[in-house]
């Protein structure tokens, strides 16, 4: 091919031949072009003529046909080195525009055919109307045949189209595989482009020897087949032809076939394969990898940004390495593909270092337009990508289980307060080594304080953001392998029913995902516990537990009405508290020594087998320094029961589980390791450790450390042998009163025999007016001050009344209950209270002193202050304002020194709801002078608080710091304040040992059982039942009482005696189990004090010195004969404390003088007790002025 660039006037116009031009081009860089200077026919020329030819070539305008391309000697390429890029580009353009032309032509013809057919159809319709019916039948037949043929053709085309649509859709496995394969091959083709980008833009390649070209050819054949499937399945062929993926195929598939035909390779527009990255998020969704909207959006932004970036870099790489066509490709520059990527990034970011830049006109023109779009994309996409990555769930991973380590899932109300309280108790050092990892799951990310708390416990705590209502999140925390799931409730919510409904939904979701998981959940309202029974997989026998805060809170308060301070003692027993040593001889020293005690369980050693419960209890207390209060046994029908202080009729069998009060878990192991042969002569309990002389491992089950829970309720992990209940105690034989109770026509107890019951009463019959209440003799009763209105949430007063109506009290021992509050609120609660006897209502307000004086609040045994409005206030410091004001109001009241005698006769007023035959309401009882109370400070009060810090306002004369923990404050230690927050510890206590919750519930609820809860769930009320030997036997259970040391059989120990001597004497003589002291706050002072405040001492040591004013917490046996005896009050001359008042039923134990000649046999003692008509209950000192009076109570 002739070069027309030479000058006709130049001398020596010959250069090298065509062969020399080829040799020269082989030494030039792949991206550089040269000119062929062969214009002479001479075969030999001098160097000067060559030089002249070179200079002349740079002066004249270059021509397109003077360019050559690099070739290899093995490929028979065009010897003139002509570029063929136009052939590759033409193949794509012809394919695109040719197909577009055919589609448009087909649409035009189809439109014209439709119009013609529409006109012809109208003509035939007119002919059909004009012709007769006989002719119409003849003309319709061929039309029907034609329609059938068209329908058959349409049906075939539709089937093929549907098949193609199924093949390319992601609805089927085949479609998903095909879509993923196409995307993977597209990325593979893009990688081949990256590899080939280091080669010249256009070069001669042998298809049979170029491996990358062969792979690229195979990929494009597959793309062509997939393009055909897409074309067939497309509903709108025109829009399909203009799709991005179609355009990519047009400019990448045809050039590959051209390269095979021409034995040439043109890098060309293969960079368009990068646009396939836009579908990356769709592919990940097909594979079920992307599920959240944020992750889908993030991948979309990244894929669009990267694909646009790589595609633009490919175009710059093409034009800069090729040059401008109108410049005969002379202004090219050698840039690698990755330099172009770098150039595009600095351009989009507006940095523009200038080290790499576009030289060609095409490149610069493209950069002008790209910088507008690229800058806009960079400015909008990058910040959004960074925001999505920054807002990406920090706690969105999955839990990885550690081999040999259990984990629990905690969800529900996750806040700094609830989590810190839970962790403080769960990870307490007294629990020994807790090899359990805690996984918190909540849908809101933790704040900085909560995050810091998690970091402090990072070795045992993990947090994941999610919801238990989402099965995916449950799978993330491995709920199926979790040991338990704990659900925390918001105790301070404004709508308790809504909070309970949320937690019930959480239980349903978790149980639906994994029915076998053990769940421990907090509930706010007692009536909502019934909904848990509707869940099929809910099974309390398998460890599922619902901790009802209202039930336990009101149960604790009710027990304080029977034994003041008991709520504080029980709350401290199931809460983990570290021992705080105080050297000074103050009340805090003795209180904190008791606070360090907790409740544990352990299997008893075989050395105790065959011994009675009191014997084992005494041995544990004296020798092992342990206090055992209950055991668990299985009856003959394999049902597990917990017996609290069962008495000497029960003999311990192999594998009995004991309930202990001790300071840490290691101490309780002494009961399991004790061996009579090895440890009988050991005086130091710390030396009692595992010995090798017996078969501890072989014959006993593995020792369950106190931190381990007894799963599945009862003794489900204990040996098969169980204690047998052997009764040899005459006291356990039903007395005459029980025989009388078995009246087929009278219902005195509920159907379970656990509670006193009466026929339902209308609320109008129990309402007292202020004048009626003032005329009524109320003494030794319980006053319940309740704040609430018609819109307040119900707090469940039934849970307060039920423990006070337990059947292990005789009828005449029941304390009368008077509610003072809004009648609108009490009407809403009355449906659950109308079956309980001795209940009255005084409509009014607890802030009215007239109402309080009308109910003789100065003569009550306990005043309870509750509020149903606490959670309706946003300011937490004001949540307890009503209760605090009521408490301060009562304490500031003044009363006369002498109460006076009620001026009433036999026609005295008997208020509605009160039984005149009751000894508490008899005129004789009413004329009894009570201990003088001149100020409200001496009235026993227990106040419910929501906010712990508000306890500082209850006592104005204490010195508690506002930041002091609740259990360290004086009102809580004295039992005059109770906060629901102390029940948080029950969650972890129940997890480690579900028997603890059963024991606490048995103590505080008066005997509520799962069967009773199921009955209440059905009818929402107690059902009366006829007395049978089976139901009356349920009355035979322990109850808590307080024993005074001022008088009675233990008076000799009250002045300087040892607590251990009192413990042993009470246990041996009366089967009474002592477990604490209620002592005057200033009893340790050498000078007398007028303060009547008392505090709680839990499980004092054996050598603890007693004082005469102490009240002893004890577990008393049920006395079957007390119901028919007439209680004789033996009054003491030592009762000088004004805070001790006569109870509504006062019983005394025979005095020391009367016991000098006491018979030794049990039968003789029982006979003497019947003759004397003496019974045991709460012993309260009686004023000296009444020491010579004796009052008899009619049989109740």
PDB file of N, CA and C in Angstrom, residues 760-768 823 826-831 833-835 839-841 912-913:
ATOM      1  N   UNK A 760     -69.943 -15.598  97.849  1.00  0.00           N
ATOM      2  CA  UNK A 760     -69.710 -14.254  97.300  1.00  0.00           C
ATOM      3  C   UNK A 760     -70.642 -13.221  97.925  1.00  0.00           C
ATOM      4  N   UNK A 761     -70.070 -12.066  98.256  1.00  0.00           N
ATOM      5  CA  UNK A 761     -70.829 -10.976  98.871  1.00  0.00           C
ATOM      6  C   UNK A 761     -70.837  -9.782  97.928  1.00  0.00           C
ATOM      7  N   UNK A 762     -71.946  -9.077  97.937  1.00  0.00           N
ATOM      8  CA  UNK A 762     -72.017  -7.836  97.185  1.00  0.00           C
ATOM      9  C   UNK A 762     -71.171  -6.782  97.884  1.00  0.00           C
ATOM     10  N   UNK A 763     -70.594  -5.913  97.111  1.00  0.00           N
ATOM     11  CA  UNK A 763     -69.694  -4.922  97.687  1.00  0.00           C
ATOM     12  C   UNK A 763     -70.443  -3.959  98.610  1.00  0.00           C
ATOM     13  N   UNK A 764     -71.743  -3.757  98.349  1.00  0.00           N
ATOM     14  CA  UNK A 764     -72.506  -2.850  99.204  1.00  0.00           C
ATOM     15  C   UNK A 764     -72.614  -3.367 100.632  1.00  0.00           C
ATOM     16  N   UNK A 765     -72.512  -4.678 100.815  1.00  0.00           N
ATOM     17  CA  UNK A 765     -72.666  -5.259 102.139  1.00  0.00           C
ATOM     18  C   UNK A 765     -71.418  -5.103 103.005  1.00  0.00           C
ATOM     19  N   UNK A 766     -70.297  -4.780 102.411  1.00  0.00           N
ATOM     20  CA  UNK A 766     -69.052  -4.655 103.181  1.00  0.00           C
ATOM     21  C   UNK A 766     -68.575  -3.214 103.263  1.00  0.00           C
ATOM     22  N   UNK A 767     -69.332  -2.293 102.678  1.00  0.00           N
ATOM     23  CA  UNK A 767     -68.934  -0.883 102.705  1.00  0.00           C
ATOM     24  C   UNK A 767     -69.316  -0.273 104.043  1.00  0.00           C
ATOM     25  N   UNK A 768     -68.377   0.415 104.655  1.00  0.00           N
ATOM     26  CA  UNK A 768     -68.595   1.145 105.902  1.00  0.00           C
ATOM     27  C   UNK A 768     -68.574   2.637 105.627  1.00  0.00           C
ATOM     28  N   UNK A 823     -63.793   4.064  96.042  1.00  0.00           N
ATOM     29  CA  UNK A 823     -64.742   2.976  95.847  1.00  0.00           C
ATOM     30  C   UNK A 823     -64.811   2.575  94.379  1.00  0.00           C
ATOM     31  N   UNK A 826     -61.959   0.123  93.954  1.00  0.00           N
ATOM     32  CA  UNK A 826     -62.182  -1.123  94.689  1.00  0.00           C
ATOM     33  C   UNK A 826     -63.311  -1.943  94.078  1.00  0.00           C
ATOM     34  N   UNK A 827     -64.251  -1.291  93.418  1.00  0.00           N
ATOM     35  CA  UNK A 827     -65.292  -2.044  92.717  1.00  0.00           C
ATOM     36  C   UNK A 827     -64.685  -2.892  91.596  1.00  0.00           C
ATOM     37  N   UNK A 828     -63.671  -2.384  90.967  1.00  0.00           N
ATOM     38  CA  UNK A 828     -63.022  -3.141  89.892  1.00  0.00           C
ATOM     39  C   UNK A 828     -62.231  -4.326  90.442  1.00  0.00           C
ATOM     40  N   UNK A 829     -61.744  -4.197  91.667  1.00  0.00           N
ATOM     41  CA  UNK A 829     -60.991  -5.282  92.282  1.00  0.00           C
ATOM     42  C   UNK A 829     -61.897  -6.269  93.023  1.00  0.00           C
ATOM     43  N   UNK A 830     -63.116  -5.880  93.297  1.00  0.00           N
ATOM     44  CA  UNK A 830     -63.944  -6.666  94.201  1.00  0.00           C
ATOM     45  C   UNK A 830     -64.276  -8.053  93.647  1.00  0.00           C
ATOM     46  N   UNK A 831     -64.326  -8.200  92.360  1.00  0.00           N
ATOM     47  CA  UNK A 831     -64.657  -9.499  91.779  1.00  0.00           C
ATOM     48  C   UNK A 831     -63.702 -10.589  92.233  1.00  0.00           C
ATOM     49  N   UNK A 833     -62.182 -10.466  95.208  1.00  0.00           N
ATOM     50  CA  UNK A 833     -62.103 -10.432  96.673  1.00  0.00           C
ATOM     51  C   UNK A 833     -63.380 -10.901  97.356  1.00  0.00           C
ATOM     52  N   UNK A 834     -64.481 -11.065  96.613  1.00  0.00           N
ATOM     53  CA  UNK A 834     -65.781 -11.261  97.263  1.00  0.00           C
ATOM     54  C   UNK A 834     -65.934 -12.641  97.894  1.00  0.00           C
ATOM     55  N   UNK A 835     -64.970 -13.545  97.739  1.00  0.00           N
ATOM     56  CA  UNK A 835     -65.061 -14.865  98.351  1.00  0.00           C
ATOM     57  C   UNK A 835     -64.240 -14.995  99.624  1.00  0.00           C
ATOM     58  N   UNK A 839     -63.600  -8.966 105.403  1.00  0.00           N
ATOM     59  CA  UNK A 839     -63.089  -7.888 104.555  1.00  0.00           C
ATOM     60  C   UNK A 839     -64.095  -6.753 104.575  1.00  0.00           C
ATOM     61  N   UNK A 840     -63.642  -5.535 104.814  1.00  0.00           N
ATOM     62  CA  UNK A 840     -64.510  -4.352 104.810  1.00  0.00           C
ATOM     63  C   UNK A 840     -63.852  -3.252 103.976  1.00  0.00           C
ATOM     64  N   UNK A 841     -64.691  -2.297 103.572  1.00  0.00           N
ATOM     65  CA  UNK A 841     -64.218  -1.197 102.724  1.00  0.00           C
ATOM     66  C   UNK A 841     -64.728   0.112 103.307  1.00  0.00           C
ATOM     67  N   UNK A 912     -71.243  -4.240 108.196  1.00  0.00           N
ATOM     68  CA  UNK A 912     -71.434  -5.224 107.139  1.00  0.00           C
ATOM     69  C   UNK A 912     -70.136  -5.978 106.872  1.00  0.00           C
ATOM     70  N   UNK A 913     -70.280  -7.262 106.572  1.00  0.00           N
ATOM     71  CA  UNK A 913     -69.123  -8.071 106.227  1.00  0.00           C
ATOM     72  C   UNK A 913     -68.398  -8.608 107.425  1.00  0.00           C
TER      73      UNK A 913
END
